[in-house]
XYZ file of N, CA and C in Angstrom:
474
model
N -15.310 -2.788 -20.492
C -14.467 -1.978 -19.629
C -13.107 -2.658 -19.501
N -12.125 -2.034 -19.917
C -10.954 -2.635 -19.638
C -10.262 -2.503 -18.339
N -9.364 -3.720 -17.861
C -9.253 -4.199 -16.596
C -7.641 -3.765 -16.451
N -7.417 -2.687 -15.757
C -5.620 -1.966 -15.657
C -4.838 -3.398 -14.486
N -3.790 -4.029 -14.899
C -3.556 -4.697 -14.410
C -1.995 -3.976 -13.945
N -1.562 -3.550 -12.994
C -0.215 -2.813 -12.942
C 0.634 -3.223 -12.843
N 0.850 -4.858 -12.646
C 1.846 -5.380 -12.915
C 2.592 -5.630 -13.871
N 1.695 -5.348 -15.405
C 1.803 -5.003 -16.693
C 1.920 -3.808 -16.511
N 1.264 -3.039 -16.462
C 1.735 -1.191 -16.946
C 2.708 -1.050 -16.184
N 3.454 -1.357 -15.029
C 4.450 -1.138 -14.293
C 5.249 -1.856 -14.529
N 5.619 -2.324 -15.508
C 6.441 -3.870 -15.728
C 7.822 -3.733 -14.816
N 8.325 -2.368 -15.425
C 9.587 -2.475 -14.721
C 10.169 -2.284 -13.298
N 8.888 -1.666 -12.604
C 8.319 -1.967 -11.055
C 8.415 -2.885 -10.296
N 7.201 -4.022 -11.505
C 6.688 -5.025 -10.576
C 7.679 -6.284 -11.324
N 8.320 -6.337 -12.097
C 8.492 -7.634 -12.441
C 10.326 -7.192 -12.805
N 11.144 -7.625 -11.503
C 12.669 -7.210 -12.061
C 13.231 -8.663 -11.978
N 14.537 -8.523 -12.554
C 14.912 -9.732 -13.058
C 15.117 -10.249 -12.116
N 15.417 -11.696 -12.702
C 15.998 -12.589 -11.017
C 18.065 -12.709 -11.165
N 18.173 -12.633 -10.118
C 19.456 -12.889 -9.350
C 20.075 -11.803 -10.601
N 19.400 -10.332 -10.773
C 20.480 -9.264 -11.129
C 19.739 -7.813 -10.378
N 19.797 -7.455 -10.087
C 20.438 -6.315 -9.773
C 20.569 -4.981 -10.671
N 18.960 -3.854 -10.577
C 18.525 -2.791 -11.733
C 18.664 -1.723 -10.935
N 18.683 -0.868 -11.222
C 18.610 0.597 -10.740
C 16.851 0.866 -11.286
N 16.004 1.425 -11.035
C 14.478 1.918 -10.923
C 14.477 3.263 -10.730
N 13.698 3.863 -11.150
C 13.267 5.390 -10.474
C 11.699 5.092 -10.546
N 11.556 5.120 -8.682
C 9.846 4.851 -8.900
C 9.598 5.623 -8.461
N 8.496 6.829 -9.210
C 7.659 7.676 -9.041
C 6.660 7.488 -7.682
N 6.734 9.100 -7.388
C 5.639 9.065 -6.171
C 4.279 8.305 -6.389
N 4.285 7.200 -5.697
C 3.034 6.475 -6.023
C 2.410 6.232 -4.365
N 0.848 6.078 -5.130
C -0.359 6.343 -3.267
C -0.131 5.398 -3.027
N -0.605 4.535 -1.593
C -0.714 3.249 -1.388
C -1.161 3.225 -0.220
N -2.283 2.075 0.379
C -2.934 2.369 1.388
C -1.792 1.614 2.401
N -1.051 1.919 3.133
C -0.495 1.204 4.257
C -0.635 1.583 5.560
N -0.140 0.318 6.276
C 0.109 -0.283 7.878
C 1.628 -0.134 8.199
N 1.965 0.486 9.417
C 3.346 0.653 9.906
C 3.008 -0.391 11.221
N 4.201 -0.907 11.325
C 4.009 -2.241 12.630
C 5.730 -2.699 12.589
N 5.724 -3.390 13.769
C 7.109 -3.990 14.453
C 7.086 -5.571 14.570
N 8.267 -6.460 14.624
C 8.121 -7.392 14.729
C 8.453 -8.254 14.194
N 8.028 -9.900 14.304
C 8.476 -10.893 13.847
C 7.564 -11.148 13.003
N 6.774 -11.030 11.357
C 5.859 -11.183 10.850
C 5.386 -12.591 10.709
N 6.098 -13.653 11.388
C 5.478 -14.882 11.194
C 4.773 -15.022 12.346
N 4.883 -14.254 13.603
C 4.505 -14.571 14.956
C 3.706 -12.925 15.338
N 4.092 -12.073 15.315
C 3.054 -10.070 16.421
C 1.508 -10.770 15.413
N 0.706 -10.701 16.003
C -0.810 -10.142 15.773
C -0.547 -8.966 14.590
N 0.317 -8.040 15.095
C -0.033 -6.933 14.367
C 0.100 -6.845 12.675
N 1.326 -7.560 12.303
C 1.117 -8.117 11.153
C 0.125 -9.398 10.014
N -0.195 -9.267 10.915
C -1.848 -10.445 10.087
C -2.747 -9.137 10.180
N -2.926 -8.533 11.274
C -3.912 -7.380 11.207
C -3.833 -6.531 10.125
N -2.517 -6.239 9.930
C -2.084 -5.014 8.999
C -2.579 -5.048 7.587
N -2.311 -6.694 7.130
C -2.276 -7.214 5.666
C -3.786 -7.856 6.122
N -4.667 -8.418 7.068
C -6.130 -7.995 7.080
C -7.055 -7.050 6.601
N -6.190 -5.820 7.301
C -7.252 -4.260 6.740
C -6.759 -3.880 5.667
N -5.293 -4.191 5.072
C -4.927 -3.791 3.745
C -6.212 -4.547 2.516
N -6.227 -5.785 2.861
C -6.938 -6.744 2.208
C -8.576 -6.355 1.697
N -8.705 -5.943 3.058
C -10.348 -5.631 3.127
C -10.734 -4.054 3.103
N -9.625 -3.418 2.770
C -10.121 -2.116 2.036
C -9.843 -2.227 1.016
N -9.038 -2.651 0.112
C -8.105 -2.932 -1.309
C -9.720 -3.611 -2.168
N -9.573 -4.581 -1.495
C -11.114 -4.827 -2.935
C -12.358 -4.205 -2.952
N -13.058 -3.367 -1.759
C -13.607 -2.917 -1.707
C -13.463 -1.761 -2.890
N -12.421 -1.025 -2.239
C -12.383 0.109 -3.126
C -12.087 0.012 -4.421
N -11.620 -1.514 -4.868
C -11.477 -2.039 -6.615
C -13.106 -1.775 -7.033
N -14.130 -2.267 -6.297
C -15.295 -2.925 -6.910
C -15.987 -1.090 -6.842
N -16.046 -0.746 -5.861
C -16.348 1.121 -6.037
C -15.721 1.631 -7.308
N -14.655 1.577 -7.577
C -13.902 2.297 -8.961
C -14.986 1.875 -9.912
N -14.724 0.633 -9.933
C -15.568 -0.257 -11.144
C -16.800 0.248 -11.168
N -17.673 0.406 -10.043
C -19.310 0.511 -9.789
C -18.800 2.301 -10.379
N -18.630 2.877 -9.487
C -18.928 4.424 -9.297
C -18.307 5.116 -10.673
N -17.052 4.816 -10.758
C -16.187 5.331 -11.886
C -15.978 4.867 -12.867
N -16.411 3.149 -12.688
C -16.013 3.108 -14.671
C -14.282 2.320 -14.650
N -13.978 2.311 -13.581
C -12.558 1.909 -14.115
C -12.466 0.658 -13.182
N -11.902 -0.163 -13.923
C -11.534 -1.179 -12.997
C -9.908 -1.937 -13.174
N -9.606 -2.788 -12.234
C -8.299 -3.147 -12.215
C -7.606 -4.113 -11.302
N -6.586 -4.629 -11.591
C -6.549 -5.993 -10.798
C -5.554 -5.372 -9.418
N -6.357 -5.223 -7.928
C -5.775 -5.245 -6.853
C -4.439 -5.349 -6.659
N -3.455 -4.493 -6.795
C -1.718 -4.404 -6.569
C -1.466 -5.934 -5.747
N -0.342 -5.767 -6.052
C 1.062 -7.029 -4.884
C 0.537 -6.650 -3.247
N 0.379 -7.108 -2.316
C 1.097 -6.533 -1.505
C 2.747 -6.482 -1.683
N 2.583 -5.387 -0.612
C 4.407 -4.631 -0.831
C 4.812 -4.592 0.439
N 5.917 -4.709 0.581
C 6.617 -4.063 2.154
C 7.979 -3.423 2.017
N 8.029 -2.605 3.036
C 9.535 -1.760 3.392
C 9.673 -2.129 5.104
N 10.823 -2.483 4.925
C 11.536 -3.356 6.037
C 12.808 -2.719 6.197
N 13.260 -2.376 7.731
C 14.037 -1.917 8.147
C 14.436 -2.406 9.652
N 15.681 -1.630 9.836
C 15.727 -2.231 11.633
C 16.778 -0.630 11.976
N 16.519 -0.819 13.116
C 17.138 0.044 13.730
C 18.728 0.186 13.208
N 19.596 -1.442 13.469
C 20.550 -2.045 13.649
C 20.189 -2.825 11.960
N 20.874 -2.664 11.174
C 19.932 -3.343 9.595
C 21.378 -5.193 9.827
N 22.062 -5.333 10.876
C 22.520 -6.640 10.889
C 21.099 -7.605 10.913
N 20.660 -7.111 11.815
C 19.295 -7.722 12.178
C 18.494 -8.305 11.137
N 18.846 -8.173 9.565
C 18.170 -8.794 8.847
C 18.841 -10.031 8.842
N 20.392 -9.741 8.466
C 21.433 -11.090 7.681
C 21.609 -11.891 8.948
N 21.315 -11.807 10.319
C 21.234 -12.240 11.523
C 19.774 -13.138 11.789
N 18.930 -12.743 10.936
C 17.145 -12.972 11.079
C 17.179 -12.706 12.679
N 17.448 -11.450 12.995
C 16.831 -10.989 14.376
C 15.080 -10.334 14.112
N 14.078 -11.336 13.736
C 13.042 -10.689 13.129
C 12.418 -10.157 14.422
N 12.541 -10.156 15.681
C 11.861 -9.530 16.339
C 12.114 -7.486 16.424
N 13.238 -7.388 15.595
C 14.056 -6.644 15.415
C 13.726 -5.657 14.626
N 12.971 -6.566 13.647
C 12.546 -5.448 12.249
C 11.017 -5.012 12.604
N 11.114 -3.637 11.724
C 10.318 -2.655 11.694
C 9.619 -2.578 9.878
N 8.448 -2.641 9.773
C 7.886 -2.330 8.690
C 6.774 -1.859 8.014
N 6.870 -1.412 6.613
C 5.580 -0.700 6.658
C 4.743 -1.695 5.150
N 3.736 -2.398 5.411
C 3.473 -2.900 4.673
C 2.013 -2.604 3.393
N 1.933 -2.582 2.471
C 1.050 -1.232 1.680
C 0.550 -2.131 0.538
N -0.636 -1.569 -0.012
C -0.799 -2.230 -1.512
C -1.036 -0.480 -2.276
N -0.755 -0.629 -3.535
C -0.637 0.355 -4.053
C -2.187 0.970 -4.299
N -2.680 2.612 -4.706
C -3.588 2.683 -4.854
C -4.240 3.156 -6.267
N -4.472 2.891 -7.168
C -4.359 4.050 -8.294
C -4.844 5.470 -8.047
N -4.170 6.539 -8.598
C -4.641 7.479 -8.706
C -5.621 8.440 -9.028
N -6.610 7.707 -9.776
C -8.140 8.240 -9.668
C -8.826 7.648 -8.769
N -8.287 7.236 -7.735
C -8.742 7.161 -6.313
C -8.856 8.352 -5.588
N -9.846 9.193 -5.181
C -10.113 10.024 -4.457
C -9.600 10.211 -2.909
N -9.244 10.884 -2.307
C -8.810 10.866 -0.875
C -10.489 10.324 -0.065
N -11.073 11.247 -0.665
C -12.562 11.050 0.125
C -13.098 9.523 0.002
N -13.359 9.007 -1.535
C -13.383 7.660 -1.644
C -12.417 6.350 -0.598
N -11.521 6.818 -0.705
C -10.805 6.137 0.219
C -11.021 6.041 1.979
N -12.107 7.227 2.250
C -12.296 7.587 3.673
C -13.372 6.710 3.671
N -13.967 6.299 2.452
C -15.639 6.354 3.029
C -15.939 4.848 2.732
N -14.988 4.141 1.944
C -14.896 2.437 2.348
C -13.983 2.166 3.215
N -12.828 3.298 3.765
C -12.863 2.624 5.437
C -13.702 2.533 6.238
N -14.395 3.789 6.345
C -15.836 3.705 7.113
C -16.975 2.755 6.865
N -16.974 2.074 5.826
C -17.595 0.997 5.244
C -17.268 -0.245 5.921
N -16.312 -0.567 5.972
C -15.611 -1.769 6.153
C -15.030 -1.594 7.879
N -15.255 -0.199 8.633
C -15.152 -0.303 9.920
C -16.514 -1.215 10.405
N -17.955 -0.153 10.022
C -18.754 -0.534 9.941
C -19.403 -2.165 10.451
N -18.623 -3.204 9.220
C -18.913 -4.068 8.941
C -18.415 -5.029 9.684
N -17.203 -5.003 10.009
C -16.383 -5.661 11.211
C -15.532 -4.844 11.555
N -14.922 -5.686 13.205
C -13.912 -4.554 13.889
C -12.801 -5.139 13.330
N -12.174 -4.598 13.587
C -10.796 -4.958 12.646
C -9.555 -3.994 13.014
N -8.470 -4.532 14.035
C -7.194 -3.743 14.376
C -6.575 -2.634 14.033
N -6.468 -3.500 12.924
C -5.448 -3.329 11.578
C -6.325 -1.987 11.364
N -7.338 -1.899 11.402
C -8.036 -1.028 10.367
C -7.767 0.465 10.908
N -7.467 0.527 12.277
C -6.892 1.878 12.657
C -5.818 2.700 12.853
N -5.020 1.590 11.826
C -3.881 1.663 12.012
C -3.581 2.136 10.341
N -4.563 2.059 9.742
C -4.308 2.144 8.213
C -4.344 3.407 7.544
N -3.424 4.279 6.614
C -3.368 5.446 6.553
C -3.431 5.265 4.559
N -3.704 6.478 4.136
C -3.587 6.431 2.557
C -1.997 7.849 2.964
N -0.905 6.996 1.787
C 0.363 8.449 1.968
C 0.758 7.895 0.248
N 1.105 8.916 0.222
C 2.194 9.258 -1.433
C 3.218 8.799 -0.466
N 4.240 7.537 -1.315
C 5.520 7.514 -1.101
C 6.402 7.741 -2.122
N 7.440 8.253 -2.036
C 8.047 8.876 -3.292
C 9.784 7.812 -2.806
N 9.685 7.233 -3.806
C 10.912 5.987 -3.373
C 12.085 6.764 -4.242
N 11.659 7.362 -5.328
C 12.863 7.579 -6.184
C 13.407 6.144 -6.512
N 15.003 7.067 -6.965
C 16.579 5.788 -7.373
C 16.188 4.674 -6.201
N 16.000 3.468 -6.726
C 15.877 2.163 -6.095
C 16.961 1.627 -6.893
N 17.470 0.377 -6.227
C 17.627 -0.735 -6.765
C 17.204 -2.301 -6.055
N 16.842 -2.739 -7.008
C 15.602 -4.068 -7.116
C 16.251 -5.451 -7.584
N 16.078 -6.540 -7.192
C 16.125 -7.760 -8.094
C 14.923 -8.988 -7.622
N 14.936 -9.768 -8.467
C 13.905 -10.642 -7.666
C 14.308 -11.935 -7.201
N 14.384 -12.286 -5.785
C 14.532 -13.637 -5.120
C 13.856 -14.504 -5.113
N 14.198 -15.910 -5.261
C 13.377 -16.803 -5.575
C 13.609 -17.801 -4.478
N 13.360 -18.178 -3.539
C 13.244 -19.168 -2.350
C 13.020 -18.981 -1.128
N 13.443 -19.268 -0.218
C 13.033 -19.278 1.529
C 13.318 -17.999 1.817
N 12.387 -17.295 2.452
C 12.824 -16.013 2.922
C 13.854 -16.223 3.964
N 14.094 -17.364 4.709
C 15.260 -17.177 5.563
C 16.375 -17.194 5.040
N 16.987 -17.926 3.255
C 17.828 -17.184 2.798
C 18.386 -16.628 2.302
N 17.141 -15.506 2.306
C 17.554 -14.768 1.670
C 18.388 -13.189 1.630
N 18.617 -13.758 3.124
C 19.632 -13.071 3.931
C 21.193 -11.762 2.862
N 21.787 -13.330 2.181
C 22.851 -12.773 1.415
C 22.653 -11.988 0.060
N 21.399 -11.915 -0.036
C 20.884 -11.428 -1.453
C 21.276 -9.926 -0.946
C-alpha cells in the first residue's frame, strides 16, 4: 500500500523557499481545525486545540489505512493568525492575536468518518479542545508564502 505523503504531492504548498517570497494558488482544501485567542505560549486553549487536532489526525490516518486502503503521512500542523489591530504581530502583542489552527484532511475522508472518530476519541478521554473542533473546506486562493528560519519572536520583519 503506498503511503501519500503531502508534503511531497503538495510540494509547492508545503515546502516554499526560504527568505523569497512566491505567489501560490491553494485550492479549497478540508482540514480539521480549532479557532482560539491568545498568547500561544501561555491560554490553555491553545495546547487544547493542537491536543484534539493531534488525537483525531492519527486516528483517522490508521481508519483510512484499516477501512479504506489508503494510507498517508499525517499533514504539518498549520495556522492562520490574525489580530484585530495586525501591529500586534510586529509589536508581539500575542495576547492580541486570534487564530485558527488546523491539520489538513485528505479528501477521501468522509464527513461521517470524520464524526465517528471524534466520537471515538470523545469517548476515550475528555478533552477541551475536542469541542471546539470542526471539519471546514478552506479555500485560501492567491497566497503569498516564504519560509522563515529562526525565533518566532523575529520574525516579526519577515
Amino acid at each position: 500500500m503506498e503511503k501519500i505523503d503531502f508534503r511531497k504531492t503538495l510540494k509547492n504548498l508545503y515546502r516554499p523557499p526560504v527568505e523569497k517570497f512566491v505567489q501560490v494558488d491553494v485550492p479549497p482544501m478540508r482540514y480539521l481545525t480549532v479557532e482560539g485567542a491568545g498568547n500561544p505560549n501561555s491560554v490553555p486553549e491553545y495546547r487544547d486545540a493542537v491536543e484534539a487536532l493531534y488525537s483525531v489526525s492519527y486516528p483517522l490516518k490508521f481508519a483510512s489505512k484499516k477501512e479504506l486502503g489508503r494510507d498517508y503521512v499525517v499533514p504539518p500542523l498549520e495556522g492562520l493568525w490574525w489580530a484585530d489591530d495586525m501591529n500586534a504581530f510586529t509589536q508581539r502583542r500575542k495576547d492580541d492575536w486570534l487564530w485558527t489552527m488546523m491539520i489538513m484532511v485528505p479528501e477521501w475522508i468522509s464527513p461521517s468518518m470524520i464524526e465517528r472518530v471524534i466520537a471515538t476519541v470523545r469517548d476515550k478521554k475528555s478533552m477541551p479542545g475536542l469541542e471546539r473542533l470542526r471539519a471546514q473546506t478552506i479555500a485560501e486562493g492567491r497566497s503569498v508564502q516564504t519560509m522563515y528560519i529562526g525565533s518566532y519572536d523575529d520574525e516579526g520583519p519577515v
